[in-house]
CSV table of C-alpha atoms in Angstrom, one decimal:
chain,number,residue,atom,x,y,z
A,6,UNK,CA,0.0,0.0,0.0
A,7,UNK,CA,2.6,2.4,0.1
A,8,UNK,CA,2.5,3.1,-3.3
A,9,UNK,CA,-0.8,4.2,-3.0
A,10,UNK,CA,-0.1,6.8,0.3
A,11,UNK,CA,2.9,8.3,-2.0
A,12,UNK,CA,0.7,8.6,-5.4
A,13,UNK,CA,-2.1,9.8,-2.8
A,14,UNK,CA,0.6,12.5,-2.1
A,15,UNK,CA,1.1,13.5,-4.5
A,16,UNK,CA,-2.8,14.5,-5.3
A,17,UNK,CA,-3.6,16.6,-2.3
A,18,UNK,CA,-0.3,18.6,-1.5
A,19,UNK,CA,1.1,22.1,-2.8
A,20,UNK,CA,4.5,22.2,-4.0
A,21,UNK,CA,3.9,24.7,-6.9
A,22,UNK,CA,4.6,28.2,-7.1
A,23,UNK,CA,4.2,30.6,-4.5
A,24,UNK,CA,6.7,33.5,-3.4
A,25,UNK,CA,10.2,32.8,-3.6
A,26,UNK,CA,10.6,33.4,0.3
A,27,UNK,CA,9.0,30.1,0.6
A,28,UNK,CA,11.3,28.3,-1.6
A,29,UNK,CA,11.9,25.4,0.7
A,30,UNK,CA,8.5,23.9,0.0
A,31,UNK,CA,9.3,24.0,-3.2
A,32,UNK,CA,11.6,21.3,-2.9
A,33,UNK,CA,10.3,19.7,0.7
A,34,UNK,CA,7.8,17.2,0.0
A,35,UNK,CA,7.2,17.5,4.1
A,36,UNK,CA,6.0,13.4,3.4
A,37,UNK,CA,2.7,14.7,2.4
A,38,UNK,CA,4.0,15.9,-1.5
A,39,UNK,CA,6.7,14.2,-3.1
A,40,UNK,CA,8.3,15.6,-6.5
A,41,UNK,CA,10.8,12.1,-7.0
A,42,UNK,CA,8.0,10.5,-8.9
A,43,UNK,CA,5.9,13.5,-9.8
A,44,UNK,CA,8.4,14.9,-12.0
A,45,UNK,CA,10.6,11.7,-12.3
A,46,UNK,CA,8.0,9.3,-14.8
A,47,UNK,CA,6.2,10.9,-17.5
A,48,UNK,CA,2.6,11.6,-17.6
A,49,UNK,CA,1.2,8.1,-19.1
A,50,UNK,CA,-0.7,10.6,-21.9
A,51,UNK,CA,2.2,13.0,-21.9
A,52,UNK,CA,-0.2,15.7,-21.9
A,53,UNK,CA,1.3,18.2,-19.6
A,54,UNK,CA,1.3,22.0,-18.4
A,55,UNK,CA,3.4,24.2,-20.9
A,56,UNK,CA,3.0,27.4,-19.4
A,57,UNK,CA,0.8,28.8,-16.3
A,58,UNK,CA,-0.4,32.5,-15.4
A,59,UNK,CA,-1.6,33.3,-12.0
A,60,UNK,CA,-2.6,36.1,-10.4
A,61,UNK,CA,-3.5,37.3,-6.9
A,62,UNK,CA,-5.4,39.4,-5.0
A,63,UNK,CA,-3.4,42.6,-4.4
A,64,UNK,CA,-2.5,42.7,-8.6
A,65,UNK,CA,0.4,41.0,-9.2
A,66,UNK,CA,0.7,38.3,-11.9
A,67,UNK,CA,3.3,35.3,-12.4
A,68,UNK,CA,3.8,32.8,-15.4
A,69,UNK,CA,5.9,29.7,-15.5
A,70,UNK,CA,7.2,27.9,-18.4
A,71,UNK,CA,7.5,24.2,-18.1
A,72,UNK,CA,10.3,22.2,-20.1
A,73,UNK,CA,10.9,18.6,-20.9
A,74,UNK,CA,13.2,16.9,-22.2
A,75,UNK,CA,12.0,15.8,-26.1
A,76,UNK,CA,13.5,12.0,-25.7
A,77,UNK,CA,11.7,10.8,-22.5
A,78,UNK,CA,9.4,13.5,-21.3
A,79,UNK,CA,10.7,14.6,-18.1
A,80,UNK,CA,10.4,17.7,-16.9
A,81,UNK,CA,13.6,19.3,-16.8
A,82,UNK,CA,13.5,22.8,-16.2
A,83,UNK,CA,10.8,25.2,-14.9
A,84,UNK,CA,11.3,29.0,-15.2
A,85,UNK,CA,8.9,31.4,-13.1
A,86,UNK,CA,9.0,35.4,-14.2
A,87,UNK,CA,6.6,37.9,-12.9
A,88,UNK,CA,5.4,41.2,-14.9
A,89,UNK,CA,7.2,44.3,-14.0
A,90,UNK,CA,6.1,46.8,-15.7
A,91,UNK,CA,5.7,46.4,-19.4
A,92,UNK,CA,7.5,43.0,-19.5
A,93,UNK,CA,8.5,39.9,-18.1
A,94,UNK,CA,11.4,39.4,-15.4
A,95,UNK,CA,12.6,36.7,-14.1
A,96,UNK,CA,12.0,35.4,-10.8
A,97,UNK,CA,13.3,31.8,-9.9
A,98,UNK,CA,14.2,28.5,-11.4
A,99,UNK,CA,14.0,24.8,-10.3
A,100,UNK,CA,15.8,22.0,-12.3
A,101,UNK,CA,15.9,18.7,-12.1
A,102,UNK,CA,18.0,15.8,-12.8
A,103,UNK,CA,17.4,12.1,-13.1
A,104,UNK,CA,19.2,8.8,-12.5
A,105,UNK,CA,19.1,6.0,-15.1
A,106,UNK,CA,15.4,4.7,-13.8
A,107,UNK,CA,13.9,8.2,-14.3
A,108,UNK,CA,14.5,8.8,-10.8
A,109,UNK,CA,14.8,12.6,-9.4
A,110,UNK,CA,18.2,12.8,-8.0
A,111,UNK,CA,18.7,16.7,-7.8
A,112,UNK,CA,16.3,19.4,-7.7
A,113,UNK,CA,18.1,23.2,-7.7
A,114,UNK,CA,16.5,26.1,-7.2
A,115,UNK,CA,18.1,29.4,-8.0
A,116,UNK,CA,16.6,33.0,-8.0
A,117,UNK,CA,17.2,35.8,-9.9
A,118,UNK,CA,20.2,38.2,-9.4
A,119,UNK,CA,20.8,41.0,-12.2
A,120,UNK,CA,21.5,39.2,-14.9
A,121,UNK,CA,21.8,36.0,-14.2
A,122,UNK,CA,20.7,33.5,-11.7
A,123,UNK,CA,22.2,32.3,-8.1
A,124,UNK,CA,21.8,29.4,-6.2
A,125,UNK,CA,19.4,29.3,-3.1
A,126,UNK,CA,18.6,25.9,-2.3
A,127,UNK,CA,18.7,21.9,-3.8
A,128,UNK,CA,17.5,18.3,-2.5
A,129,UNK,CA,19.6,15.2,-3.0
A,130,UNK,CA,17.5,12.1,-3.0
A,131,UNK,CA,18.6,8.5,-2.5
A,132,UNK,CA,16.3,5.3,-3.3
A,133,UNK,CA,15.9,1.8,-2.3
A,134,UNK,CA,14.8,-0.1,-5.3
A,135,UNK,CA,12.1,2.6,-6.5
A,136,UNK,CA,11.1,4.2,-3.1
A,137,UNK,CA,12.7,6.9,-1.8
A,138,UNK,CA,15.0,6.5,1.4
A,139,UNK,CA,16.9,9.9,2.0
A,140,UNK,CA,16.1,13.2,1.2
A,141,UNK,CA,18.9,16.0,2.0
A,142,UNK,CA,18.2,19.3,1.9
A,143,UNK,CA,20.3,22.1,1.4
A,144,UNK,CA,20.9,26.0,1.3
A,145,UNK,CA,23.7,27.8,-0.5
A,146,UNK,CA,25.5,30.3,2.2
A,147,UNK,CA,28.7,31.7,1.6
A,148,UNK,CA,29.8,30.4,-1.9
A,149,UNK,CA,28.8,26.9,-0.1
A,150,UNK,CA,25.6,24.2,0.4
A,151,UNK,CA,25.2,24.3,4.0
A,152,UNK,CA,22.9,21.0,5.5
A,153,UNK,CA,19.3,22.3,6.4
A,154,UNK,CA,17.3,18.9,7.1
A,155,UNK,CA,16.7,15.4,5.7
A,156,UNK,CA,13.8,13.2,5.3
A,157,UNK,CA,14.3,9.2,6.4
A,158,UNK,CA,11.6,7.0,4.8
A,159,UNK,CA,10.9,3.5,6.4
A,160,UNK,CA,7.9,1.3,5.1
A,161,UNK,CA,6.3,-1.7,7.3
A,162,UNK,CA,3.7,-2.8,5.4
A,163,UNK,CA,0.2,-0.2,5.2
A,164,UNK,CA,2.5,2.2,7.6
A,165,UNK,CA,4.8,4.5,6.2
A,166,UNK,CA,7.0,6.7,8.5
A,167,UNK,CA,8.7,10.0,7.5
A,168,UNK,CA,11.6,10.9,10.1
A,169,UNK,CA,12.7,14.8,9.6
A,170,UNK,CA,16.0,15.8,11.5
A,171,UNK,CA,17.7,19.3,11.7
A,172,UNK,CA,21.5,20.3,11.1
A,173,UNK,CA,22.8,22.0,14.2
A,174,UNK,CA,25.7,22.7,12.8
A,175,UNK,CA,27.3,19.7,13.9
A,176,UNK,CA,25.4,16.8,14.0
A,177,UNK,CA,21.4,15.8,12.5
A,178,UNK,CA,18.8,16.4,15.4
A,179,UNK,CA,15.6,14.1,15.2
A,180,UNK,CA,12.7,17.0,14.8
A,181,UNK,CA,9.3,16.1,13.0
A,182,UNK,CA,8.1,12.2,12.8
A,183,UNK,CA,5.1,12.1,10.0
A,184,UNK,CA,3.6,8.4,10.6
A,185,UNK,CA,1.0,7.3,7.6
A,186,UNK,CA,-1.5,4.7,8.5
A,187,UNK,CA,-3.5,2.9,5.5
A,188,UNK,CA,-6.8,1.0,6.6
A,189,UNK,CA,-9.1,0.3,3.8
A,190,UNK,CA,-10.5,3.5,2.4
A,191,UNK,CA,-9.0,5.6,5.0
A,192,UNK,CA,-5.6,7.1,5.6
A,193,UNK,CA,-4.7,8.5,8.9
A,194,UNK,CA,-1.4,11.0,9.1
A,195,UNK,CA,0.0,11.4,12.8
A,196,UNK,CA,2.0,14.4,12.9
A,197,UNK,CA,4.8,14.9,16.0
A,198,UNK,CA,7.2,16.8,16.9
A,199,UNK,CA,10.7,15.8,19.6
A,200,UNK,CA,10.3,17.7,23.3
A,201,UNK,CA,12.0,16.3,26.2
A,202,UNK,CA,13.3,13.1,24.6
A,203,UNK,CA,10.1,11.6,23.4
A,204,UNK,CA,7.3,12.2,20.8
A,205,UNK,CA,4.8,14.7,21.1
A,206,UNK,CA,1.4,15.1,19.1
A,207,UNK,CA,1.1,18.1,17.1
A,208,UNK,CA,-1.7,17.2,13.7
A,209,UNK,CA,-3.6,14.4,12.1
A,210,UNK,CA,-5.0,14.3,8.7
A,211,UNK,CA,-7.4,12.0,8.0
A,212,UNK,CA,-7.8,11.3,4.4
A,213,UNK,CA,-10.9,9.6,3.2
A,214,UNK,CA,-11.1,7.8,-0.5
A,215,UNK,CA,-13.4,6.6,-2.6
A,216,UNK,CA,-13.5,3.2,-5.2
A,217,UNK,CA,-10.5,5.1,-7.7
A,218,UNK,CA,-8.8,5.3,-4.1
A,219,UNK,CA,-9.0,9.0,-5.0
A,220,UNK,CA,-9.1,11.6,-1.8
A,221,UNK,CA,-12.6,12.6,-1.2
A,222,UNK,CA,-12.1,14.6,1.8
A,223,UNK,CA,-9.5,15.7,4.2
A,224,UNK,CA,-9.7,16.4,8.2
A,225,UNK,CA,-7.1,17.9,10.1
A,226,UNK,CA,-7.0,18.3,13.4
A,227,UNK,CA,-4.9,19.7,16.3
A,228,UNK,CA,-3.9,18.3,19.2
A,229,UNK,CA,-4.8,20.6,22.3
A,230,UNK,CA,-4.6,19.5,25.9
A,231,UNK,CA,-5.5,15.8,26.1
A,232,UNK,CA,-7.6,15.6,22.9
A,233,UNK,CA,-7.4,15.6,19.1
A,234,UNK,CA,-9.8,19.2,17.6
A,235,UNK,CA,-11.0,19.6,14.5
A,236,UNK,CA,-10.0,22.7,12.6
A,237,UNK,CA,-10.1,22.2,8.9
A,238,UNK,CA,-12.0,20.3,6.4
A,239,UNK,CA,-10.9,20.1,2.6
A,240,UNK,CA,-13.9,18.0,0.2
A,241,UNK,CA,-13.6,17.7,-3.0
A,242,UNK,CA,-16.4,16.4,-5.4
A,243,UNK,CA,-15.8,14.2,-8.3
A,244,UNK,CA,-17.7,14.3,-11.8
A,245,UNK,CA,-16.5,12.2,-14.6
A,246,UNK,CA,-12.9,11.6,-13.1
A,247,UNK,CA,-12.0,15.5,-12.7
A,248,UNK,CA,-13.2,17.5,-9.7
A,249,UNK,CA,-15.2,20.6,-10.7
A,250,UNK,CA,-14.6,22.4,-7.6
A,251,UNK,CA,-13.4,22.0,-3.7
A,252,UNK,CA,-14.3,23.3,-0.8
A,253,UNK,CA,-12.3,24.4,2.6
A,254,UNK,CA,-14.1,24.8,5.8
A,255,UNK,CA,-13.2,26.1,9.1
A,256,UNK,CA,-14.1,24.1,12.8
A,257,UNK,CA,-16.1,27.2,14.9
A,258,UNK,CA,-16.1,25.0,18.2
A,259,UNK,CA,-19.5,23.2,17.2
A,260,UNK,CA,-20.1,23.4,13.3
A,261,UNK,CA,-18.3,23.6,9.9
A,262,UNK,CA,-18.1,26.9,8.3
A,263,UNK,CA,-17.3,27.5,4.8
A,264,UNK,CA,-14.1,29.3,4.6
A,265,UNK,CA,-13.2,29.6,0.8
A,266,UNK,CA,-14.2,27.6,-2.5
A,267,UNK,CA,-12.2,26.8,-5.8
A,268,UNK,CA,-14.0,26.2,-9.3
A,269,UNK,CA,-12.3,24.2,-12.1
A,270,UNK,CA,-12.8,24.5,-15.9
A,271,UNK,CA,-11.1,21.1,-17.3
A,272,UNK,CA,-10.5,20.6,-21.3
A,273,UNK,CA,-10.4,16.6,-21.3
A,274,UNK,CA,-9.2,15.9,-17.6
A,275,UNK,CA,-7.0,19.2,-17.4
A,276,UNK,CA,-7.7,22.0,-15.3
A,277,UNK,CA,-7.4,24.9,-17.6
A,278,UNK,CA,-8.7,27.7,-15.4
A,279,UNK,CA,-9.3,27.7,-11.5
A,280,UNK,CA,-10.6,30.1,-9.1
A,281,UNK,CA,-10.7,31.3,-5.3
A,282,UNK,CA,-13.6,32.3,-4.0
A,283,UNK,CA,-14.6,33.3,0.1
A,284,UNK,CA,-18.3,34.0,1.1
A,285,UNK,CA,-19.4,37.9,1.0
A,286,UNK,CA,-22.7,38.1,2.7
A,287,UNK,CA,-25.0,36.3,0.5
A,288,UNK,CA,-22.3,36.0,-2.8
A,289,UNK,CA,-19.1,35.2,-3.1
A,290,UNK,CA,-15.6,37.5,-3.5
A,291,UNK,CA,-12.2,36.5,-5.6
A,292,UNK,CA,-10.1,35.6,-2.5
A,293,UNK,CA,-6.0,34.3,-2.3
A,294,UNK,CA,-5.6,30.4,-2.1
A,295,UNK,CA,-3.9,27.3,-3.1
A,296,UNK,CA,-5.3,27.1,-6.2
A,297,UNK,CA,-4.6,22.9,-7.0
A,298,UNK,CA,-5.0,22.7,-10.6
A,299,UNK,CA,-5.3,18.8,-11.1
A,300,UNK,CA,-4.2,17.0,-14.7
A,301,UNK,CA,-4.3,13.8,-16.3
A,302,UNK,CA,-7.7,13.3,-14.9
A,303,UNK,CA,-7.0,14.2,-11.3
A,304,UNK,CA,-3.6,11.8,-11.5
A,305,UNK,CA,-1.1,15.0,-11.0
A,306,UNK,CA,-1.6,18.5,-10.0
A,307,UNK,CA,0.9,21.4,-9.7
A,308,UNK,CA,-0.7,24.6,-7.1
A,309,UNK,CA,-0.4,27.8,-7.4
A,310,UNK,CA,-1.1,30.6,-4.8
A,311,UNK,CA,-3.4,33.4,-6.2
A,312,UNK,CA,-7.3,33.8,-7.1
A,313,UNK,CA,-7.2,32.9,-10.5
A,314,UNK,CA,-4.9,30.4,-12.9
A,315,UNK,CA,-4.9,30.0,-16.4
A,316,UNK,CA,-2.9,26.8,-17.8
A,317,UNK,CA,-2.1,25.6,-21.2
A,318,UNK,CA,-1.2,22.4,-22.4
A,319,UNK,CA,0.9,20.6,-24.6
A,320,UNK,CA,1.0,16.7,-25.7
A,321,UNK,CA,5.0,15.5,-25.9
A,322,UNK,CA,4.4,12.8,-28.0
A,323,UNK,CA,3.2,15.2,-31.0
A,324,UNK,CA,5.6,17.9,-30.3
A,325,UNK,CA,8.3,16.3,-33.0
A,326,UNK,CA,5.6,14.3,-34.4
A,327,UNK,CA,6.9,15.9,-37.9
A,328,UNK,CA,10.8,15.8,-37.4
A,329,UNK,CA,12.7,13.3,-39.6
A,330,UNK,CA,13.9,10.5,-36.8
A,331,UNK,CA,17.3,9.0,-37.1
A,332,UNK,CA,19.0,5.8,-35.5
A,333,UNK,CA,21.9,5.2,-34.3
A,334,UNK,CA,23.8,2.9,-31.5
A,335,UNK,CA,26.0,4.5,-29.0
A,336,UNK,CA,29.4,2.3,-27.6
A,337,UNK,CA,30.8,1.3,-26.1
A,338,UNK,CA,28.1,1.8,-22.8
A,339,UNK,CA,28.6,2.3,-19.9
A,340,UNK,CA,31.3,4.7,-22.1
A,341,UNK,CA,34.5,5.3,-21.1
A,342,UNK,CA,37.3,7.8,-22.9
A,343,UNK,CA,36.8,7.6,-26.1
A,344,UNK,CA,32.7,6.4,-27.8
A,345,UNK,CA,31.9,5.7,-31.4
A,346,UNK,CA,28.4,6.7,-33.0
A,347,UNK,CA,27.0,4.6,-35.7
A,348,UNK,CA,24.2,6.4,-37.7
A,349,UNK,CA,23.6,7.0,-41.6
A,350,UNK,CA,24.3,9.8,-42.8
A,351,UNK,CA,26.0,11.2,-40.0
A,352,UNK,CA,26.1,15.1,-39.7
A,353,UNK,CA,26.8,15.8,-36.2
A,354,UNK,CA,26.6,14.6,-32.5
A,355,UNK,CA,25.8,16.8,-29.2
A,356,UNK,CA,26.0,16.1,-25.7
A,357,UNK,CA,23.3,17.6,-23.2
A,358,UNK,CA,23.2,17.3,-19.1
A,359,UNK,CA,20.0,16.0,-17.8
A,360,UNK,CA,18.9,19.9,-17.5
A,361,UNK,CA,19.5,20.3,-20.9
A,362,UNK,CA,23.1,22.5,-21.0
A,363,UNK,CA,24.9,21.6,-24.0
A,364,UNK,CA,28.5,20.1,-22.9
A,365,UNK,CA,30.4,18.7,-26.3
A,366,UNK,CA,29.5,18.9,-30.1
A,367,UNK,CA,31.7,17.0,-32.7
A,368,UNK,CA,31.3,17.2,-36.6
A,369,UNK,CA,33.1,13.2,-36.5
A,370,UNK,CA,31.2,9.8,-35.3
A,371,UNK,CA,33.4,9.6,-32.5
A,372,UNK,CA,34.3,11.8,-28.9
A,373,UNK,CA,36.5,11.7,-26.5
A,374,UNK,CA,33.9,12.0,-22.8
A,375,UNK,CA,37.2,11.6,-20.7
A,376,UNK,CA,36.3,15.3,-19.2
A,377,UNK,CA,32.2,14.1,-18.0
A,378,UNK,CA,31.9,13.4,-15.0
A,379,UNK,CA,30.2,9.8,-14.1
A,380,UNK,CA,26.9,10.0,-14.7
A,381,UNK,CA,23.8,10.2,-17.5
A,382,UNK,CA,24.0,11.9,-20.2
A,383,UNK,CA,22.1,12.4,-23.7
A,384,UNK,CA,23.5,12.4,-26.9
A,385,UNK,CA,22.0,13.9,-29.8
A,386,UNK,CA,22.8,13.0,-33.5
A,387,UNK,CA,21.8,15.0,-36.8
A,388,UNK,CA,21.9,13.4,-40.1
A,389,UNK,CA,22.5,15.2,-43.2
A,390,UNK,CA,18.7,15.3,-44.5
A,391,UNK,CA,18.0,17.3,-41.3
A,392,UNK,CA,16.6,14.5,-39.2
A,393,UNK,CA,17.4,14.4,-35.5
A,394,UNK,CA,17.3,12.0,-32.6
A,395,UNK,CA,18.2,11.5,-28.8
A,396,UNK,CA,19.4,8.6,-26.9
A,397,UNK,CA,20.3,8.5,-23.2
A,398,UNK,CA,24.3,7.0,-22.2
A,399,UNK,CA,25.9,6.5,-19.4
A,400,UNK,CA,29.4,7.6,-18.7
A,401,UNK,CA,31.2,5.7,-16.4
């Protein structure tokens, strides 16, 4: 069943694009999101968000342009610029980088400085077999990546645990244990925190599904005193496999009150434009939320904080539907000093990183990778009709 709590994840958390200052949770899955498999595989339809506009309350507006790499579909790059003025700026980055399995292994985020961009913070992830294990997290300070925390997965069956620890300085300091509990169609999230040696309660989440094993409903409570409270209720309502909108309510001591709503508009399972909304006497006013804007038919979902979103789409597998393919074999692989490319017709070959920087180019069918570092890379290869094609290699 832990497959299920992680895709379940992965469906009711926000780790899209919000201000900067929060860039942490941009790359903390805080066990309820997790980006290694979100962004690692490909969307089984490879339809997928190409660029997103969002606005908020108080006027200012953001986009962010999604790219992928054209061989396997991941997403490798996302670029975020708000509008100054009469044009766009930059604002911050995230990229991402893969192991052989399609695996996130890196995910950097930089913000923008002049001219250019500077790091802020990345995550290092670590597997066993294809479940994460370790997640580090890190800060760039002084020309350096400094520790910040670290996730420790453990799974036992239909309970997953998520231990967080803290750098001091010195040493990792035990800080937040997330413990996820799967019962039938029911998931139950303890949340605590360490105080005077042992565990203490802090939050549950209970997570309700239905037959698709789809969230129907989320309760979270606090833990006051002796006694678990309520205080928020998310339910969302499902028509056809998408859900049209979902509502957040508030716990007043005796009764549920309706704190804000969101509306979707979906074009074939994709949210194309969502909205905030909070009660205003008898209607209802544009308010600033977590606007979840689910694709794929409720499979994925990126958020975005604002009152209203506006995504398009774009399908992978038609993007160079048109382009002349070309084949070719790569060896020897894993490669080592000098590799030979076999392809008729032979024009050129290019070497890209996993985030897409070009590294090498050579007009011959064969180059010298001695300077790569170990790792994957893709290699490119042009024939002389103008036809194209990627392959990924590994440099050992």
């Amino acid at each position: 069943m832990k497959k299920v709590i992680i895709a379940l994840a992965v469906l009711v958390m926000a780790f899209g694009n919000v201000g900067f200052a929060q860039r942490n949770t941009h790359l903390k899955s805080k066990a309820t999101a997790n980006v290694l498999k979100y962004y690692g595989v490909r969307d089984e339809t490879t339809v997928v968000p190409q660029l997103a506009q969002w606005m908020t309350e108080d006027g200012e507006t953001y986009r962010t342009t999604y790219t992928y790499d054209e061989y396997d579909y991941y997403l490798i790059e996302e670029v975020t610029e708000f509008a100054g003025g009469s044009s766009w700026e930059n604002y911050y980055k995230l990229q991402y980088e893969y192991d052989f399995y399609g695996n996130v292994i890196e995910a950097l985020a930089q913000s923008s400085m002049g001219n250019g961009w500077v790091n802020e913070a990345r995550a290092s992830y670590t597997y066993e077999g294809d479940q994460p294990s370790e997640v580090v997290y890190q800060n760039w300070e002084g020309g350096a990546w400094v520790n910040d925390t670290k996730e420790v997965y453990n799974y036992n069956g239909d309970v997953t645990t998520v231990l967080y620890w803290d750098w001091n300085g010195n040493n990792w300091t035990s800080d937040e244990l997330y413990t996820y509990t799967y019962s039938g169609e029911t998931i139950e999230l303890l949340i605590q925190y360490m105080q005077g040696g042992a565990w203490q309660n802090d939050e549950k989440q209970l997570f309700t599904l239905n037959f698709d094993e789809r969230v129907v409903e989320i309760i979270e409570q606090e833990w006051v005193g002796t006694s678990w409270v309520n205080d928020e209720r998310i339910s969302y309502r499902y028509v056809g496999g998408v859900y049209p909108d979902k509502t957040v309510e508030e716990w007043n001591g005796s009764a549920w009150e309706i704190d804000c709503m969101y509306d979707f508009v979906y074009d074939q399972g994709n949210a194309k434009v969502g909205e905030c909304k909070k009660p205003s006497g008898n209607d209802w006013e544009p308010c600033d939320g977590d606007i979840e804007m689910a694709f794929g038919y409720s499979e994925k979902s990126n958020t975005y904080y604002g009152w209203r979103v506006e995504i398009s789409y774009v399908d992978l597998t038609s993007v160079n539907e048109d382009a002349q393919q070309v084949s070719f074999l790569v060896y020897p692989v894993p490669a080592q000093g000098e590799i030979f490319i076999e392809a008729e017709g032979f024009q050129k070959a290019e070497i890209y990183s996993l985030t897409g920087q070009k590294l090498m180019e050579s007009l011959r069918d064969r180059m010298n990778v001695s300077a790569l570092s170990s790792g994957l890379y893709i290699m490119k290869v042009y024939d002389r009709e103008g036809g194209c094609a990627t392959q990924r290699f590994v440099v050992k």
